PDB file of C-alpha atoms and ligand atoms in Angstrom:
ATOM      1  CA  MET A   1     -11.382  19.332 -30.231  1.00  0.00           C
ATOM      2  CA  THR A   2     -11.814  16.110 -27.779  1.00  0.00           C
ATOM      3  CA  ALA A   3     -13.926  16.944 -25.095  1.00  0.00           C
ATOM      4  CA  PHE A   4     -12.281  16.157 -21.975  1.00  0.00           C
ATOM      5  CA  TYR A   5     -11.710  16.735 -18.357  1.00  0.00           C
ATOM      6  CA  LYS A   6      -9.281  15.705 -15.829  1.00  0.00           C
ATOM      7  CA  LEU A   7      -8.057  16.847 -12.546  1.00  0.00           C
ATOM      8  CA  VAL A   8      -4.611  18.149 -12.452  1.00  0.00           C
ATOM      9  CA  ASP A   9      -2.161  18.031  -9.290  1.00  0.00           C
ATOM     10  CA  PHE A  10      -0.020  20.979  -9.081  1.00  0.00           C
ATOM     11  CA  MET A  11       3.712  21.041  -7.718  1.00  0.00           C
ATOM     12  CA  ILE A  12       3.717  22.881  -4.394  1.00  0.00           C
ATOM     13  CA  LYS A  13       6.784  25.084  -3.534  1.00  0.00           C
ATOM     14  CA  GLY A  14       6.778  24.334   0.317  1.00  0.00           C
ATOM     15  CA  ASP A  15       9.545  25.085   2.731  1.00  0.00           C
ATOM     16  CA  GLU A  16       9.408  26.263   7.046  1.00  0.00           C
ATOM     17  CA  ARG A  17       7.789  29.133   5.992  1.00  0.00           C
ATOM     18  CA  GLY A  18       4.624  28.118   4.148  1.00  0.00           C
ATOM     19  CA  SER A  19       3.350  27.078   0.898  1.00  0.00           C
ATOM     20  CA  LEU A  20       3.532  28.373  -2.435  1.00  0.00           C
ATOM     21  CA  ILE A  21       2.039  27.396  -5.824  1.00  0.00           C
ATOM     22  CA  ALA A  22       3.220  28.689  -9.587  1.00  0.00           C
ATOM     23  CA  ILE A  23       0.956  27.865 -12.706  1.00  0.00           C
ATOM     24  CA  GLU A  24       3.007  28.499 -16.276  1.00  0.00           C
ATOM     25  CA  GLN A  25       1.896  28.058 -19.353  1.00  0.00           C
ATOM     26  CA  GLY A  26       2.892  25.792 -21.297  1.00  0.00           C
ATOM     27  CA  TYR A  27       4.909  23.628 -17.832  1.00  0.00           C
ATOM     28  CA  ASN A  28       1.427  23.074 -16.268  1.00  0.00           C
ATOM     29  CA  ALA A  29      -1.048  24.963 -18.237  1.00  0.00           C
ATOM     30  CA  PRO A  30      -1.274  23.123 -21.817  1.00  0.00           C
ATOM     31  CA  PHE A  31      -2.867  26.679 -23.261  1.00  0.00           C
ATOM     32  CA  GLU A  32      -1.617  30.358 -23.802  1.00  0.00           C
ATOM     33  CA  ILE A  33      -3.817  32.218 -20.774  1.00  0.00           C
ATOM     34  CA  LYS A  34      -5.307  34.970 -21.872  1.00  0.00           C
ATOM     35  CA  ARG A  35      -7.856  35.430 -19.044  1.00  0.00           C
ATOM     36  CA  VAL A  36      -8.036  34.915 -14.785  1.00  0.00           C
ATOM     37  CA  TYR A  37     -11.147  35.213 -13.036  1.00  0.00           C
ATOM     38  CA  TYR A  38     -12.552  34.310  -9.801  1.00  0.00           C
ATOM     39  CA  ILE A  39     -16.105  33.777  -8.313  1.00  0.00           C
ATOM     40  CA  PHE A  40     -15.938  34.174  -4.812  1.00  0.00           C
ATOM     41  CA  ASP A  41     -18.522  35.424  -1.843  1.00  0.00           C
ATOM     42  CA  THR A  42     -20.806  33.144  -3.280  1.00  0.00           C
ATOM     43  CA  LYS A  43     -24.072  33.055  -1.862  1.00  0.00           C
ATOM     44  CA  LYS A  44     -25.367  30.166   0.202  1.00  0.00           C
ATOM     45  CA  GLY A  45     -26.857  27.861  -2.222  1.00  0.00           C
ATOM     46  CA  VAL A  46     -26.495  29.170  -5.634  1.00  0.00           C
ATOM     47  CA  GLU A  47     -25.624  27.099  -8.595  1.00  0.00           C
ATOM     48  CA  ARG A  48     -23.677  28.891 -11.459  1.00  0.00           C
ATOM     49  CA  GLY A  49     -22.524  27.307 -15.216  1.00  0.00           C
ATOM     50  CA  PHE A  50     -24.877  25.868 -16.410  1.00  0.00           C
ATOM     51  CA  HIS A  51     -23.048  26.272 -20.319  1.00  0.00           C
ATOM     52  CA  ALA A  52     -20.588  24.535 -22.040  1.00  0.00           C
ATOM     53  CA  HIS A  53     -18.250  26.061 -24.355  1.00  0.00           C
ATOM     54  CA  LYS A  54     -16.827  26.279 -27.761  1.00  0.00           C
ATOM     55  CA  ASN A  55     -13.328  26.470 -27.841  1.00  0.00           C
ATOM     56  CA  LEU A  56     -12.306  27.813 -24.745  1.00  0.00           C
ATOM     57  CA  LYS A  57     -10.004  26.461 -22.531  1.00  0.00           C
ATOM     58  CA  GLN A  58     -10.135  26.598 -18.583  1.00  0.00           C
ATOM     59  CA  ILE A  59      -8.448  25.504 -15.279  1.00  0.00           C
ATOM     60  CA  ALA A  60     -10.442  26.074 -12.528  1.00  0.00           C
ATOM     61  CA  ILE A  61      -9.338  25.791  -8.677  1.00  0.00           C
ATOM     62  CA  ALA A  62     -10.492  26.310  -5.332  1.00  0.00           C
ATOM     63  CA  VAL A  63      -7.288  28.240  -3.983  1.00  0.00           C
ATOM     64  CA  LYS A  64      -9.456  28.614  -1.087  1.00  0.00           C
ATOM     65  CA  GLY A  65     -13.137  26.130   0.344  1.00  0.00           C
ATOM     66  CA  SER A  66     -14.686  24.459  -2.000  1.00  0.00           C
ATOM     67  CA  CYS A  67     -17.179  23.933  -4.578  1.00  0.00           C
ATOM     68  CA  THR A  68     -18.617  21.048  -6.870  1.00  0.00           C
ATOM     69  CA  PHE A  69     -18.722  20.511  -9.981  1.00  0.00           C
ATOM     70  CA  VAL A  70     -21.274  18.519 -12.098  1.00  0.00           C
ATOM     71  CA  LEU A  71     -19.282  17.623 -15.548  1.00  0.00           C
ATOM     72  CA  ASP A  72     -21.228  16.528 -18.669  1.00  0.00           C
ATOM     73  CA  ASN A  73     -20.207  14.944 -21.588  1.00  0.00           C
ATOM     74  CA  GLY A  74     -23.645  14.072 -23.172  1.00  0.00           C
ATOM     75  CA  LYS A  75     -22.986  10.832 -22.227  1.00  0.00           C
ATOM     76  CA  LYS A  76     -22.526  10.554 -18.520  1.00  0.00           C
ATOM     77  CA  ARG A  77     -22.454  13.283 -15.604  1.00  0.00           C
ATOM     78  CA  GLU A  78     -20.752  13.467 -12.621  1.00  0.00           C
ATOM     79  CA  GLU A  79     -19.331  15.775  -9.760  1.00  0.00           C
ATOM     80  CA  LEU A  80     -16.205  16.319  -8.689  1.00  0.00           C
ATOM     81  CA  THR A  81     -15.435  18.799  -5.572  1.00  0.00           C
ATOM     82  CA  LEU A  82     -12.809  20.587  -5.192  1.00  0.00           C
ATOM     83  CA  ASN A  83     -11.209  21.538  -2.056  1.00  0.00           C
ATOM     84  CA  THR A  84      -7.891  22.233  -2.930  1.00  0.00           C
ATOM     85  CA  PRO A  85      -5.460  25.388  -4.091  1.00  0.00           C
ATOM     86  CA  THR A  86      -3.234  21.853  -5.044  1.00  0.00           C
ATOM     87  CA  LYS A  87      -5.727  20.392  -7.737  1.00  0.00           C
ATOM     88  CA  GLY A  88      -6.765  21.873 -10.930  1.00  0.00           C
ATOM     89  CA  LEU A  89      -9.832  20.653 -13.133  1.00  0.00           C
ATOM     90  CA  LEU A  90      -8.893  21.055 -16.078  1.00  0.00           C
ATOM     91  CA  ILE A  91     -11.716  21.418 -18.665  1.00  0.00           C
ATOM     92  CA  GLU A  92     -11.755  20.903 -22.787  1.00  0.00           C
ATOM     93  CA  GLY A  93     -13.760  21.305 -25.616  1.00  0.00           C
ATOM     94  CA  LEU A  94     -17.913  20.664 -25.451  1.00  0.00           C
ATOM     95  CA  ILE A  95     -18.279  19.960 -21.955  1.00  0.00           C
ATOM     96  CA  TRP A  96     -21.051  20.841 -20.286  1.00  0.00           C
ATOM     97  CA  ARG A  97     -20.554  22.266 -16.597  1.00  0.00           C
ATOM     98  CA  GLU A  98     -22.340  23.964 -13.280  1.00  0.00           C
ATOM     99  CA  MET A  99     -21.144  24.368 -10.602  1.00  0.00           C
ATOM    100  CA  LYS A 100     -22.366  24.468  -7.095  1.00  0.00           C
ATOM    101  CA  ASP A 101     -22.406  23.798  -2.985  1.00  0.00           C
ATOM    102  CA  PHE A 102     -19.775  26.897  -3.093  1.00  0.00           C
ATOM    103  CA  SER A 103     -18.935  26.787   1.239  1.00  0.00           C
ATOM    104  CA  SER A 104     -18.752  31.294   2.340  1.00  0.00           C
ATOM    105  CA  ASP A 105     -15.056  31.327   1.808  1.00  0.00           C
ATOM    106  CA  CYS A 106     -14.479  29.815  -1.404  1.00  0.00           C
ATOM    107  CA  VAL A 107     -12.154  32.413  -4.105  1.00  0.00           C
ATOM    108  CA  LEU A 108     -12.830  29.807  -7.324  1.00  0.00           C
ATOM    109  CA  VAL A 109     -10.097  31.147  -9.443  1.00  0.00           C
ATOM    110  CA  VAL A 110     -10.704  30.370 -13.122  1.00  0.00           C
ATOM    111  CA  LEU A 111      -7.851  30.434 -16.281  1.00  0.00           C
ATOM    112  CA  ALA A 112      -8.952  30.197 -19.209  1.00  0.00           C
ATOM    113  CA  SER A 113      -7.507  30.430 -22.737  1.00  0.00           C
ATOM    114  CA  GLU A 114      -9.622  32.882 -23.946  1.00  0.00           C
ATOM    115  CA  HIS A 115     -11.221  36.616 -23.970  1.00  0.00           C
ATOM    116  CA  TYR A 116     -14.232  36.630 -22.513  1.00  0.00           C
ATOM    117  CA  ASP A 117     -16.306  36.125 -25.863  1.00  0.00           C
ATOM    118  CA  GLU A 118     -20.117  35.441 -24.986  1.00  0.00           C
ATOM    119  CA  CYS A 119     -20.830  33.721 -28.344  1.00  0.00           C
ATOM    120  CA  ASP A 120     -18.390  31.241 -27.095  1.00  0.00           C
ATOM    121  CA  TYR A 121     -20.800  29.858 -25.221  1.00  0.00           C
ATOM    122  CA  ILE A 122     -23.712  27.068 -24.572  1.00  0.00           C
ATOM    123  CA  ARG A 123     -25.891  27.845 -22.607  1.00  0.00           C
ATOM    124  CA  GLU A 124     -28.724  25.855 -23.603  1.00  0.00           C
ATOM    125  CA  TYR A 125     -28.548  22.147 -22.590  1.00  0.00           C
ATOM    126  CA  ASP A 126     -30.373  21.342 -25.825  1.00  0.00           C
ATOM    127  CA  LYS A 127     -28.346  23.252 -28.072  1.00  0.00           C
ATOM    128  CA  PHE A 128     -25.187  21.637 -25.915  1.00  0.00           C
ATOM    129  CA  LEU A 129     -26.777  18.563 -27.118  1.00  0.00           C
ATOM    130  CA  GLU A 130     -27.262  19.322 -30.730  1.00  0.00           C
ATOM    131  CA  ALA A 131     -23.423  20.626 -30.695  1.00  0.00           C
ATOM    132  CA  LEU A 132     -22.215  17.445 -29.689  1.00  0.00           C
ATOM    133  CA  HIS A 133     -23.648  15.578 -32.331  1.00  0.00           C
ATOM    134  CA  ASN A 134     -22.394  17.892 -35.281  1.00  0.00           C
ATOM    135  CA  ASP A 135     -18.775  17.581 -33.744  1.00  0.00           C
ATOM    136  CA  ASN A 136     -19.175  14.256 -34.032  1.00  0.00           C
ATOM    137  CA  SER A 137     -20.889  13.827 -37.040  1.00  0.00           C
ATOM    138  CA  TRP A 138     -18.528  14.505 -39.870  1.00  0.00           C
TER     139      TRP A 138
HETATM  140  P1  LIG B   1     -21.731  34.463 -16.062  1.00  0.00           P
HETATM  141  O1  LIG B   1     -21.700  33.600 -17.313  1.00  0.00           O
HETATM  142  O2  LIG B   1     -23.061  34.135 -15.979  1.00  0.00           O
HETATM  143  O3  LIG B   1     -20.550  33.325 -15.276  1.00  0.00           O
HETATM  144  P2  LIG B   1     -21.315  32.031 -14.652  1.00  0.00           P
HETATM  145  O4  LIG B   1     -20.276  30.833 -15.301  1.00  0.00           O
HETATM  146  O5  LIG B   1     -20.484  31.343 -13.159  1.00  0.00           O
HETATM  147  O6  LIG B   1     -22.461  31.189 -13.893  1.00  0.00           O
HETATM  148  O7  LIG B   1     -21.083  35.554 -15.703  1.00  0.00           O
HETATM  149  C1  LIG B   1     -21.452  36.817 -14.568  1.00  0.00           C
HETATM  150  C2  LIG B   1     -21.391  37.208 -15.467  1.00  0.00           C
HETATM  151  O8  LIG B   1     -19.446  38.504 -15.823  1.00  0.00           O
HETATM  152  C3  LIG B   1     -21.845  37.953 -17.081  1.00  0.00           C
HETATM  153  O9  LIG B   1     -23.135  39.084 -16.782  1.00  0.00           O
HETATM  154  C4  LIG B   1     -20.516  37.568 -17.720  1.00  0.00           C
HETATM  155  C5  LIG B   1     -20.342  38.695 -16.699  1.00  0.00           C
HETATM  156  N1  LIG B   1     -18.616  37.810 -17.562  1.00  0.00           N
HETATM  157  C6  LIG B   1     -17.479  38.341 -17.577  1.00  0.00           C
HETATM  158  O10 LIG B   1     -18.156  39.899 -17.702  1.00  0.00           O
HETATM  159  N2  LIG B   1     -15.817  37.901 -18.189  1.00  0.00           N
HETATM  160  C7  LIG B   1     -15.966  37.099 -17.845  1.00  0.00           C
HETATM  161  O11 LIG B   1     -14.782  36.043 -17.605  1.00  0.00           O
HETATM  162  C8  LIG B   1     -16.798  35.684 -16.912  1.00  0.00           C
HETATM  163  C9  LIG B   1     -16.720  34.853 -16.425  1.00  0.00           C
HETATM  164  C10 LIG B   1     -18.111  36.563 -16.933  1.00  0.00           C
END
């Protein structure tokens, strides 16, 4: 699987009452959504993540507040701040991710393509580099 991440824009169905965003599999979510989880009430200074996934596809959305993702493809590290419900961070393939700088009101919703499976996690950076190497070396 090609590894990549990108920000995606969600269309707002706004009217005089306010805003609404719909995320639908096959339209603005390019995978079957099997799981939804959310991270909230994150304590000050906490950093989470520090892993990559072998197969999982995810879209992360800061539906409230903000947080920063550190994204690493083995060659380049980049920081992306999520601070609006109108944008999602789509991550597919072997990307190392860390999350930090959560605002106290941050609610980070994650849509995932698979059920929770600890076997899909790579939690050591060295193993991540090794997996990248094996992925590219055929
Ligand atoms: P963890 O992987 O440490 O979260 P993060 O990626 O933010 O660092 O997950 C925290 C706990 O929650 C851990 O015991 C596994 C559990 N968990 C589930 O049971 N289901 C899930 O979908 C997720 C993401 C985590």
